[in-house]
Each structure stands twice: as C-alpha cells, then as structure tokens.
Coordinates of N, CA and C in Angstrom, one line a residue:
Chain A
X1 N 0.8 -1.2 0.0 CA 0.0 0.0 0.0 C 0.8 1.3 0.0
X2 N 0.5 2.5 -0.3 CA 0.5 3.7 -0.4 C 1.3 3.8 1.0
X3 N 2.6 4.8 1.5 CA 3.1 5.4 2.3 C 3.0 6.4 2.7
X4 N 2.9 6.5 4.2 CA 2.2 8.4 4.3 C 3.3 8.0 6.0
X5 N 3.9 9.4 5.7 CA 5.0 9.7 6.7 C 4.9 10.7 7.4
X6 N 4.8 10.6 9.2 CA 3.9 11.8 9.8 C 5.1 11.9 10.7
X7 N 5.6 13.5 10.8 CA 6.7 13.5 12.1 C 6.0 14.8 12.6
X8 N 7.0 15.3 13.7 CA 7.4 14.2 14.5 C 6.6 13.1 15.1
X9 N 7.1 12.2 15.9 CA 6.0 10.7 16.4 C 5.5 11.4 17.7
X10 N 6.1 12.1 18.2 CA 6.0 12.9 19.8 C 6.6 13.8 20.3
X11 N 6.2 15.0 21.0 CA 6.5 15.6 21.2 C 5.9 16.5 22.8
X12 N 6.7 17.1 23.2 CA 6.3 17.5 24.6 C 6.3 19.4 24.1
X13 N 5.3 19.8 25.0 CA 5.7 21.1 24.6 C 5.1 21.4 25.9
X14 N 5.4 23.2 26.1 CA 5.0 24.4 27.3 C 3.5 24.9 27.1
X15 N 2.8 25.2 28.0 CA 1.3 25.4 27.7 C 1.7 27.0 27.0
X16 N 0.8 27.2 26.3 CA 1.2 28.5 25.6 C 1.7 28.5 24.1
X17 N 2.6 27.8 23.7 CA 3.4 27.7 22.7 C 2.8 26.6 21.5
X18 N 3.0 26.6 20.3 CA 3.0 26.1 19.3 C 3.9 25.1 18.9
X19 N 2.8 24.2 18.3 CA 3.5 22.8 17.9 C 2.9 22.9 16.4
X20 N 3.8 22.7 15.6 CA 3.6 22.1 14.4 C 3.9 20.5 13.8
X21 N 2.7 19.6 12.9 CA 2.6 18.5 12.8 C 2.8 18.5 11.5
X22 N 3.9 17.1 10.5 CA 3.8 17.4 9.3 C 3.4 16.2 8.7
X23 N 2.8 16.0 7.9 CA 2.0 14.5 6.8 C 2.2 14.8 5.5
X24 N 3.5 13.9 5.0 CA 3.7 13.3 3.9 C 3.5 12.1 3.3
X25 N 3.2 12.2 2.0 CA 2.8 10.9 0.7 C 4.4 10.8 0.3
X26 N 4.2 9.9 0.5 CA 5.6 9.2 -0.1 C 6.2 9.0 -1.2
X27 N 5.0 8.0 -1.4 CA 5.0 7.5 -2.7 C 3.5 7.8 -3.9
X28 N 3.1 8.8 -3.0 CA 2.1 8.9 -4.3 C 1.6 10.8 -4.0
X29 N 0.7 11.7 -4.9 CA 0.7 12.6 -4.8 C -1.2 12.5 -4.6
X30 N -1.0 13.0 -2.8 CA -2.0 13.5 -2.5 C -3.5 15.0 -2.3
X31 N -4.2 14.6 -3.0 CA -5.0 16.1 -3.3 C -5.6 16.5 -1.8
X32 N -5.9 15.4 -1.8 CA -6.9 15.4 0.0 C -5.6 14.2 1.0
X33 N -5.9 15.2 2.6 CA -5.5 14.6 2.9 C -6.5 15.1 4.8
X34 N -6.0 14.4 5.7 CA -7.3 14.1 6.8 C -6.4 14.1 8.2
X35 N -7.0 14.9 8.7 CA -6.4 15.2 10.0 C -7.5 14.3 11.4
X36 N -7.0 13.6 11.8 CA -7.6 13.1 12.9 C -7.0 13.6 14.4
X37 N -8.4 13.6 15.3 CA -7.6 13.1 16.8 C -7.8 11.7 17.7
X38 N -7.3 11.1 18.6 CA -7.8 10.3 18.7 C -7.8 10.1 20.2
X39 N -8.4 9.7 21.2 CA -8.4 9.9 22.5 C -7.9 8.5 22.7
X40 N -7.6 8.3 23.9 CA -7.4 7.0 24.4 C -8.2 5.9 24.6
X41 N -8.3 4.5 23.8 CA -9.4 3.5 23.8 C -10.8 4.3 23.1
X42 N -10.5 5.2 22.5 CA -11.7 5.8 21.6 C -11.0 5.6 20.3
X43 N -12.0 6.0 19.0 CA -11.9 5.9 17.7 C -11.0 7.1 17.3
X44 N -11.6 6.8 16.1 CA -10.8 8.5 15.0 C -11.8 9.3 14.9
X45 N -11.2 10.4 15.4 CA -12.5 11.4 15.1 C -11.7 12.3 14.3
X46 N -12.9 12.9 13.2 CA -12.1 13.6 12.5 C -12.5 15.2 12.4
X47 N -11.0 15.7 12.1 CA -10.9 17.3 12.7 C -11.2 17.9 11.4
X48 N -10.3 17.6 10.4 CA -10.7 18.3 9.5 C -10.1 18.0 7.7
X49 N -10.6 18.1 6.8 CA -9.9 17.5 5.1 C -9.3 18.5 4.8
X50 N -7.8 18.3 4.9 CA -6.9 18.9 3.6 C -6.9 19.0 2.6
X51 N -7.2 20.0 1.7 CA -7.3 20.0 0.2 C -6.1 20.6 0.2
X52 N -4.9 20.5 -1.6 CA -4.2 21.1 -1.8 C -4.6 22.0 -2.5
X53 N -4.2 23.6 -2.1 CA -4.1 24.7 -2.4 C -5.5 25.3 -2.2
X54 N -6.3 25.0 -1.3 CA -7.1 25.6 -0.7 C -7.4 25.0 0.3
X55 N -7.9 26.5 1.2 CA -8.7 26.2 2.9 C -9.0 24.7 2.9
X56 N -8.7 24.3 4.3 CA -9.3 23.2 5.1 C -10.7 23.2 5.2
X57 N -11.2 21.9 5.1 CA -12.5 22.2 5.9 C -12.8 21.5 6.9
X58 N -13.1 22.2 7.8 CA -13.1 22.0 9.6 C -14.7 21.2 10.0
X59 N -14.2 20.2 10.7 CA -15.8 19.3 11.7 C -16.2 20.2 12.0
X60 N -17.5 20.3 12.5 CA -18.3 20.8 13.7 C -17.7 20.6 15.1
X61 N -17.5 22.0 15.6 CA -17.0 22.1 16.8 C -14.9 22.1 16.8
X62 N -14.6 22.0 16.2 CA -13.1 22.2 15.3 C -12.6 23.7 15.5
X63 N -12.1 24.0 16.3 CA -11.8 25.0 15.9 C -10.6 25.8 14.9
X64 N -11.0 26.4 13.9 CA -10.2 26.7 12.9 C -8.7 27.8 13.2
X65 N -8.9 28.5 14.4 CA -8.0 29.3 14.4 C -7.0 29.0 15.1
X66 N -7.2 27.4 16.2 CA -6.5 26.4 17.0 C -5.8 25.8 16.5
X67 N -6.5 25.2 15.5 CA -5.6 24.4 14.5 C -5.5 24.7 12.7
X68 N -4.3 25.1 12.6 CA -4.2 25.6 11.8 C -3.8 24.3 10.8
X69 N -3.9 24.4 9.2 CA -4.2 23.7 8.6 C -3.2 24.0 7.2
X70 N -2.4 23.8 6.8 CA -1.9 24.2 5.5 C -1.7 22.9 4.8
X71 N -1.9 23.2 3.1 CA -1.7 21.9 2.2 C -1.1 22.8 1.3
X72 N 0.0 22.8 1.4 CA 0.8 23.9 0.3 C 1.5 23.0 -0.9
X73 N 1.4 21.6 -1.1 CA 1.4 20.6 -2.1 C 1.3 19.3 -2.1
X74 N 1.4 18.9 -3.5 CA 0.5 17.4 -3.5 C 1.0 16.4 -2.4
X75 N 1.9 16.6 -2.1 CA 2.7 15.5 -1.1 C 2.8 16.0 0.5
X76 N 2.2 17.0 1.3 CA 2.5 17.8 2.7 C 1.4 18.6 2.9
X77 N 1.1 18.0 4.1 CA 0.0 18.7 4.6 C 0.6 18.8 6.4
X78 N 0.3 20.6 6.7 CA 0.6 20.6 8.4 C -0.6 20.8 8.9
X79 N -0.1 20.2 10.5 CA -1.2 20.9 11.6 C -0.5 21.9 12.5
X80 N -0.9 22.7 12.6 CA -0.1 23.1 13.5 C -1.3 23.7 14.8
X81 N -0.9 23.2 15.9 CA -1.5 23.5 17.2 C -1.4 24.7 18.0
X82 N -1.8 26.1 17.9 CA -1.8 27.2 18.7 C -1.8 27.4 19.8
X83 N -1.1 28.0 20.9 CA -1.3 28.0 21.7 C -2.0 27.0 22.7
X84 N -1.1 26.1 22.7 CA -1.4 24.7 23.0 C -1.6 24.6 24.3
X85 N -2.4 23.9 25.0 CA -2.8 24.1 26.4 C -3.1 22.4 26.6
X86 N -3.2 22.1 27.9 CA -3.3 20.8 28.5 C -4.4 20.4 27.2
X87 N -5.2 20.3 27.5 CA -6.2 19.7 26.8 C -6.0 19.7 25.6
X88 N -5.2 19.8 24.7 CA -5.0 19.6 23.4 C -3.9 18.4 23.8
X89 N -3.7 18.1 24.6 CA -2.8 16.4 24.7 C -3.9 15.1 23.9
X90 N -2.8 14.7 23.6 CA -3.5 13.8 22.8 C -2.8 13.0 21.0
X91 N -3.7 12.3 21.0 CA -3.1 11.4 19.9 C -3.6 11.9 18.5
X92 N -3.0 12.7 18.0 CA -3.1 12.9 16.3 C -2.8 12.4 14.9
X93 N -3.5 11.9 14.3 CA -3.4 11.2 12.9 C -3.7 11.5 11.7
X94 N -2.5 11.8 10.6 CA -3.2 12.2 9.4 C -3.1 11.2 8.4
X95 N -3.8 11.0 7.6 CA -4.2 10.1 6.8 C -4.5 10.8 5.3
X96 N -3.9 10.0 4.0 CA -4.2 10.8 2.5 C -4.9 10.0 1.9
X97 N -5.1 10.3 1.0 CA -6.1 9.9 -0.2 C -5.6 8.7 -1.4
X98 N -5.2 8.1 -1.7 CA -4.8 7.8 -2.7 C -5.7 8.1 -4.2
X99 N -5.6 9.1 -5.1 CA -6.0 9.1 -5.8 C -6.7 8.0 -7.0
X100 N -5.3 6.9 -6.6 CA -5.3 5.4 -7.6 C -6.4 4.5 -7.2
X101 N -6.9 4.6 -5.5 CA -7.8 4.0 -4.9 C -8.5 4.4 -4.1
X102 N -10.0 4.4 -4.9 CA -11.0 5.0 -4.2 C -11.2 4.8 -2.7
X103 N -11.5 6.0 -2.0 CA -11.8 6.0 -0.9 C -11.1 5.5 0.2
X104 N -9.7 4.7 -0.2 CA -8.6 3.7 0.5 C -8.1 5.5 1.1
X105 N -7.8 5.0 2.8 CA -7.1 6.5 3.4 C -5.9 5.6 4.0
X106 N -4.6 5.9 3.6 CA -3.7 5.4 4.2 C -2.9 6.3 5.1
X107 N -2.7 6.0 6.3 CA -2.5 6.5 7.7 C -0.9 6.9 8.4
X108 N -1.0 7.9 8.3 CA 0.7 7.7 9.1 C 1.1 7.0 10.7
X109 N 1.8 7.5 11.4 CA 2.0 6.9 12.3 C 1.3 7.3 13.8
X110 N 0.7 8.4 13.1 CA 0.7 9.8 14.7 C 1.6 10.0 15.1
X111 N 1.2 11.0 15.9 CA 1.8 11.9 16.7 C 1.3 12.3 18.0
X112 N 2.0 11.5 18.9 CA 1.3 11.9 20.6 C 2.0 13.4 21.1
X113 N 0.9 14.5 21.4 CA 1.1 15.8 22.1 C 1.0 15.4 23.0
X114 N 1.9 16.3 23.9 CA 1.7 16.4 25.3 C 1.9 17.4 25.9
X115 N 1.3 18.4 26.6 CA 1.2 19.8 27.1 C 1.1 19.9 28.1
X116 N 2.4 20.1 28.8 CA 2.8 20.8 30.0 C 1.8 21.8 30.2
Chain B
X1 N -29.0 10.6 11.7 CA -27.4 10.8 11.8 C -26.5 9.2 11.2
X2 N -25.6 9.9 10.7 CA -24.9 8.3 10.5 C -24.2 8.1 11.5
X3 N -24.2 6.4 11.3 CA -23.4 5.6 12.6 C -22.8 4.2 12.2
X4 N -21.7 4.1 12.5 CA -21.1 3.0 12.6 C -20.7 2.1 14.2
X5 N -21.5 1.0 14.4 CA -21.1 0.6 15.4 C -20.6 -0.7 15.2
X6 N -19.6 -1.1 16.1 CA -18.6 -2.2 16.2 C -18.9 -3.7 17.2
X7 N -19.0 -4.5 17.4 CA -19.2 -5.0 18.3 C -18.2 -6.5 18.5
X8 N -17.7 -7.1 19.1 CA -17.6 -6.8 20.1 C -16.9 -5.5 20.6
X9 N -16.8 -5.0 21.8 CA -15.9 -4.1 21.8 C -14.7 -4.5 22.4
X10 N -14.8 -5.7 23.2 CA -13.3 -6.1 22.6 C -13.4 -8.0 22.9
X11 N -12.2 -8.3 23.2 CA -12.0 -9.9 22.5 C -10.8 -10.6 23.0
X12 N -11.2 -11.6 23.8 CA -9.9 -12.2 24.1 C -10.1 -13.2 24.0
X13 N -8.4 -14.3 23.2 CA -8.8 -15.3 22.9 C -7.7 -15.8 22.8
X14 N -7.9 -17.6 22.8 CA -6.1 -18.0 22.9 C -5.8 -18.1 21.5
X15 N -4.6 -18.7 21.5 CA -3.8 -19.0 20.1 C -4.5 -20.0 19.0
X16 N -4.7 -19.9 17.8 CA -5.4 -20.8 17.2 C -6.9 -20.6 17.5
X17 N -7.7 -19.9 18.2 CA -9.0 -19.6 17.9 C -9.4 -18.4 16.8
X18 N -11.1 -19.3 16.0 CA -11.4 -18.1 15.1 C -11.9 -17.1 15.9
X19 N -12.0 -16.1 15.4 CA -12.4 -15.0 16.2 C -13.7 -14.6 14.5
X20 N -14.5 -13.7 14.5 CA -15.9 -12.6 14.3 C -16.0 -11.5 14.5
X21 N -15.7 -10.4 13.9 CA -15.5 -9.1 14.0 C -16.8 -8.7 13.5
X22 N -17.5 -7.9 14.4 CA -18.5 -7.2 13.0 C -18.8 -5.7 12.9
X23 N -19.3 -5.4 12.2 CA -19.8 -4.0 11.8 C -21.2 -3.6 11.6
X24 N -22.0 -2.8 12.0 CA -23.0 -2.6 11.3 C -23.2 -1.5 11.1
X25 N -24.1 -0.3 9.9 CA -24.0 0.7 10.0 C -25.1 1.2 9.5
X26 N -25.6 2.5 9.8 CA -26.8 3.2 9.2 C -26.3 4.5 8.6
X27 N -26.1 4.6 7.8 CA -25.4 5.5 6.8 C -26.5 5.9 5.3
X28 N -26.3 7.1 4.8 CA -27.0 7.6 4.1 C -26.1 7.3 2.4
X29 N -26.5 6.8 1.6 CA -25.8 6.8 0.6 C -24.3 6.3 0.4
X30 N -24.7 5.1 1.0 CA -23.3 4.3 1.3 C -22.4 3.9 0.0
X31 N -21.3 4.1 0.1 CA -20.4 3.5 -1.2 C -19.8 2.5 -0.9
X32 N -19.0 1.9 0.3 CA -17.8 1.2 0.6 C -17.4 0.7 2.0
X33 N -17.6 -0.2 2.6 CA -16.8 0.1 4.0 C -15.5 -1.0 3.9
X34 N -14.6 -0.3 5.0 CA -13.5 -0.1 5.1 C -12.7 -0.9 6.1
X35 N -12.0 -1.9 6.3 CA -11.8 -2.4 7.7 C -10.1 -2.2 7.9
X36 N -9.5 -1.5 8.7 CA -8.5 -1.2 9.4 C -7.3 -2.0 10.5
X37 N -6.7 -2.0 10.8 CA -5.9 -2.2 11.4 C -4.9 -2.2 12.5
X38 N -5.4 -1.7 13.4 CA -4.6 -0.5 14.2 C -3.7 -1.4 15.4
X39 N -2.4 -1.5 15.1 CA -1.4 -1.4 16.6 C -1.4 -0.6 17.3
X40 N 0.2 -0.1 17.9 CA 0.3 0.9 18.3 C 0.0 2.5 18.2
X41 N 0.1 2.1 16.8 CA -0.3 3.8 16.2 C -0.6 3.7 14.9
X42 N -0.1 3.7 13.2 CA -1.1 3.7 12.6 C -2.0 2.7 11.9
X43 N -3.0 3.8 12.2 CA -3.9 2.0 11.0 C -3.8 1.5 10.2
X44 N -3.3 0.7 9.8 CA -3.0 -0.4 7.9 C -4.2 -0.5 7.7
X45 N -4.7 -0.1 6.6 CA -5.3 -0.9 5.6 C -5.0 -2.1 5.4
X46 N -6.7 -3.1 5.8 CA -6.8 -4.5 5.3 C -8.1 -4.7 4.2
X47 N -9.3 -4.3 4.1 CA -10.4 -4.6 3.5 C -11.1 -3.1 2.6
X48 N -11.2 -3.6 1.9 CA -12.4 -2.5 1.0 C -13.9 -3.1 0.3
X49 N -14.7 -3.0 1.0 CA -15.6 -3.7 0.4 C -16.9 -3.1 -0.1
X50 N -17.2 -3.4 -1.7 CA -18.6 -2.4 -2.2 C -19.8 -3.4 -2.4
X51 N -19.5 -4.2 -2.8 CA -20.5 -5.4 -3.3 C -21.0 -6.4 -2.1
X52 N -22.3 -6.6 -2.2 CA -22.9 -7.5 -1.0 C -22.5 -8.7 -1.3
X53 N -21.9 -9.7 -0.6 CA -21.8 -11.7 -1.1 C -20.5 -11.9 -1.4
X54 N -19.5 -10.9 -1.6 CA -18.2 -11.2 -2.2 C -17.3 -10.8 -1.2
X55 N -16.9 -11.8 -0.8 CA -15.9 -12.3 0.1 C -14.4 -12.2 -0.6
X56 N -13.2 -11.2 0.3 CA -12.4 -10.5 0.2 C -11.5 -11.5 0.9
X57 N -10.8 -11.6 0.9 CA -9.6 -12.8 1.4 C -8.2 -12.4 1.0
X58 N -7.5 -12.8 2.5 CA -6.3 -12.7 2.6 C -5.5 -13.3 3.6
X59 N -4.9 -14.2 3.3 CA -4.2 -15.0 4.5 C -5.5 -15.8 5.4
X60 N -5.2 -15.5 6.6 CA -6.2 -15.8 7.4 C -7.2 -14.7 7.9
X61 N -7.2 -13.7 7.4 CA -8.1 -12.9 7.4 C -9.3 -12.8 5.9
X62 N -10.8 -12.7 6.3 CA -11.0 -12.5 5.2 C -12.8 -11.4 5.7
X63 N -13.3 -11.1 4.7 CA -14.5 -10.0 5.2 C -15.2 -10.4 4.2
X64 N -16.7 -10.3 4.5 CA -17.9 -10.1 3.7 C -18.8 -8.9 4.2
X65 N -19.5 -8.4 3.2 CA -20.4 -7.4 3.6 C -21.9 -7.8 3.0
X66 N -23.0 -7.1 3.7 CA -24.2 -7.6 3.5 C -25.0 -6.0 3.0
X67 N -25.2 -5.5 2.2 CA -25.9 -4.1 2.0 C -27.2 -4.1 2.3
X68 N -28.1 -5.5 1.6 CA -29.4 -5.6 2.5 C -29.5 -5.3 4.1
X69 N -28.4 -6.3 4.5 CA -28.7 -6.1 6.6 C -27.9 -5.0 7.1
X70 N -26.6 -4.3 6.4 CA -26.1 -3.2 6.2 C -25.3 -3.3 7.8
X71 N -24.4 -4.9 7.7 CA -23.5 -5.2 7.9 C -22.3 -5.8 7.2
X72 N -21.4 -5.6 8.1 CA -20.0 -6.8 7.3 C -19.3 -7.6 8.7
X73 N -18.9 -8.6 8.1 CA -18.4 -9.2 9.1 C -16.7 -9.6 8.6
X74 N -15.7 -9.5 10.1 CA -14.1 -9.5 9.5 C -13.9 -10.6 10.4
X75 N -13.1 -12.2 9.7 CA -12.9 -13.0 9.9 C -11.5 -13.1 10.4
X76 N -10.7 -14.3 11.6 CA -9.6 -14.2 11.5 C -9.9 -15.5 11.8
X77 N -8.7 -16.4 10.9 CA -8.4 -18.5 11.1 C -7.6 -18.1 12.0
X78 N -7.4 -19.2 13.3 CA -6.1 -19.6 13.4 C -5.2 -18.6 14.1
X79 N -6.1 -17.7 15.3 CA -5.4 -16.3 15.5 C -3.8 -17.0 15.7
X80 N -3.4 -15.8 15.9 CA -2.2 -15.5 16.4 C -1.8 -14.0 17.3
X81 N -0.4 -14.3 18.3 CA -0.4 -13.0 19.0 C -0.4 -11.7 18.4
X82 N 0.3 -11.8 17.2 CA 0.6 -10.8 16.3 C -0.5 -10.2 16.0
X83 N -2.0 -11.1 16.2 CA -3.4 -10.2 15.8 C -3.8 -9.7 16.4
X84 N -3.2 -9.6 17.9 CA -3.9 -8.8 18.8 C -3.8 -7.5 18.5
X85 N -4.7 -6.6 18.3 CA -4.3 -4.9 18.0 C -6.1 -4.5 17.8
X86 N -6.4 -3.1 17.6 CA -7.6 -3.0 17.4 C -8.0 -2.7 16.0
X87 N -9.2 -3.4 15.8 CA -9.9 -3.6 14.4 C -10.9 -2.5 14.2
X88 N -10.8 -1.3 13.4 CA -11.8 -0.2 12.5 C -12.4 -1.1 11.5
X89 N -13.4 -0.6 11.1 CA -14.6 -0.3 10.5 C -14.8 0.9 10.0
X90 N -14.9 1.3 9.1 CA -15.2 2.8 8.4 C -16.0 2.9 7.3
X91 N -16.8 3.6 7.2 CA -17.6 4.0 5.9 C -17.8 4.8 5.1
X92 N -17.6 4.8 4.1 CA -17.7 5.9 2.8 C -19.2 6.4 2.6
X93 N -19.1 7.1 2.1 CA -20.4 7.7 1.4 C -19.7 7.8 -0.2
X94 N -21.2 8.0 -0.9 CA -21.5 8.2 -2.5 C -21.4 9.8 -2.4
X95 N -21.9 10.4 -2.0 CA -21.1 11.8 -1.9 C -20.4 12.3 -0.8
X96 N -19.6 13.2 -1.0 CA -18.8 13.5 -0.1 C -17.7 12.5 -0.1
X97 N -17.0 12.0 -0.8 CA -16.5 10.5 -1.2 C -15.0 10.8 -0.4
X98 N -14.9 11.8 0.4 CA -13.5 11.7 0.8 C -13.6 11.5 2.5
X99 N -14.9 11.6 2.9 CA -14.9 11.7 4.3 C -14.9 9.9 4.7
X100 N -14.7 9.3 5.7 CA -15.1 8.0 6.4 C -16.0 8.2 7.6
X101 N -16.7 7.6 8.2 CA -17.2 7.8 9.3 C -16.7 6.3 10.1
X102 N -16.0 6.2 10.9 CA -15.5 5.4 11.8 C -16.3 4.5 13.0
X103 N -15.9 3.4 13.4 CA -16.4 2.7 14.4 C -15.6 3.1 15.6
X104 N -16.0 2.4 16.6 CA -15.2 2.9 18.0 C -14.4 1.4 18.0
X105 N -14.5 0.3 16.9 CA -13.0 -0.5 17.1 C -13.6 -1.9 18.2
X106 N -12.9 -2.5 17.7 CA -13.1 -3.7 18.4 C -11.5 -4.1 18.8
X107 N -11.1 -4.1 20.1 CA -10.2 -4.2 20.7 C -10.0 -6.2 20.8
X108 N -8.9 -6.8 20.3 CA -8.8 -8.0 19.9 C -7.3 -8.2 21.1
X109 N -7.0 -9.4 21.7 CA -6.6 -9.8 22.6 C -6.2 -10.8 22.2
X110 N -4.6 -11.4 21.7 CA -5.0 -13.0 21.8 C -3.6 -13.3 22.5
X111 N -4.0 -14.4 23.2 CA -2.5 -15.0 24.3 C -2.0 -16.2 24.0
X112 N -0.7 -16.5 24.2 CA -0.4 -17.8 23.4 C -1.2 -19.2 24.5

C-alpha cells in the first residue's frame, strides 16, 4: 500500500506555545489529505480535510484558528496547534487519499502531544 | 445521523481460535466500508468492500459485507499473537467520497 510519513511521532511542549505537525505521501501525490484526533481506547475522530491549495474544511466544533491547517502541495500537509494548552494532549493522525484508490485512506503513524 | 457501530468491543482469545469481528451501520448513501488495522499507532489498511456476497480474502483474514442487513463481518483463522491490536470499521459515502465515518473499534486480545 501507499506510504504516508507523519513527524514528529511525539513531542512534549510548554502550555502557551505552538507545535507544528507534518504528513507526507511518499509514494504517491495527495489532493486530499485528513487530519484526525484520537483519544485513548476511543476511535478516529475527524478534525478536518486537507485540500491542496485551498482552505481546510473544519468538523463541527473544530476549531479553525486552533488548529491551523496548511496543504501547500501534493505530497504535505501541516497541523499546526496554537497555543497549546493541557487539553490539546492527545493522539493525532493524518491520513491521504490515494487518488489510484478510491476511498482507500492510508494513515501515518501519529503523533502523541503532550502539554505541559 | 450516521453511525457506525462495532461489536464486540473487545475480545480475548487464545492461540489458534477463530475469532468474528462485526460492523454494522446506518449511513446515508453508502459507497464502501473499510476495515482497518490499528497497533500501536497507525492504521494499515486490510479490506475495502462495495458489493454485498463477495468475500475478500487474505491469508487468514477474510470480510464479507451484506448491504441488505447493512453489515460486514471480519474474519480471523487460526489467530495469532501478532493479531492482537484494534480492528476499524469505516464507511464511505456516495457523496462526499472523501470523508469516512468510523467505528469505535473492536479491541482484539489474543495470548499464546
């Protein structure tokens, strides 16, 4: 299958400060790509779809100015987390599209936040 | 509202037993469901299934889906430890063809 490469895997940060998350296609060029979070012994819930070269579009209840969203080409998509506060700990996953196969979302590895 | 629910929610079992995974969902204009993978961290892709009766096989895993009962069920022969991890379920829609709508996962256990 399709390769999608997500760094960092973890990271610790200061309440206040910004983290940014990065999701690459490896091996294939992604249009859409999918930002999850995932709680502990819970599912994927999803935050928001990456399109390349336009706005994100954000779930219900997502907030857009928190997490910020850029797809500035076919292969990279960031998240980047704003002023990050306890509660934004947690387990993040992005996942692309494969163009070649419908509806197939292949997943990186996450990325566990953790906010001091 | 759509929904995907998983059942069991989870599963313990020794070495060499089959195990039954299932899915069912109420979804609006369904295209495809999806069955997943999940270890530690990310999910593999194992199943894609659009057609009701046609059974998808691989190794000792294999899935069928039912669109009439608007279930599928994910089969494992002969577990092993290596299967222990949790099993997704996801569904597509006919429009909007990029979103999934997810299960809460069936947590799989198996001990030698």
């Amino acid at each position: 299958g399709a390769v999608v490469s997500q760094h960092p895997s973890w990271v610790i940060c200061k309440s206040g400060t910004s983290v940014k998350i990065e999701c690459r296609s490896l091996d294939f060029q992604a249009t859409t790509m999918f930002w999850y979070r995932q709680f502990p012994k819970q599912s994927l819930m999803l935050m928001a779809t990456s399109n390349e070269g336009s706005k994100a579009t954000y779930e219900q209840g997502v907030e857009k100015d928190k997490f910020l969203i850029n797809h500035a080409s076919l292969t990279l998509s960031t998240l980047t987390v704003t002023s990050a506060h306890p509660e934004d700990s947690s387990f993040y996953i992005c996942s692309a599209k494969d163009p070649l196969a419908k509806n197939i979302q292949y997943f990186g590895a996450g990325t566990r936040l953790s906010v001091l | 509202e759509d929904k995907v629910v998983q059942s069991p929610l989870s599963l313990v079992v020794h070495e060499g037993d089959t195990v039954t995974l299932n899915c069912s969902y109420e979804v609006t204009n369904f295209r495809s469901l999806l069955w997943y993978k999940q270890e530690k961290k990310a999910p593999t892709f194992l199943f894609m299934l659009t057609s009701s009766g046609i059974e998808k096989k691989s190794g000792r895993l294999s899935s069928i889906l039912d669109k009439k009962e608007l279930f599928s069920i994910l089969n494992i022969t002969a577990t092993q430890t290596g299967d222990s991890a949790v099993y997704l379920c996801a569904v597509g829609r006919s429009y909007n063809t990029d979103k999934l709508i997810f299960g809460t996962g069936t947590r799989l256990q198996v001990f030698p």
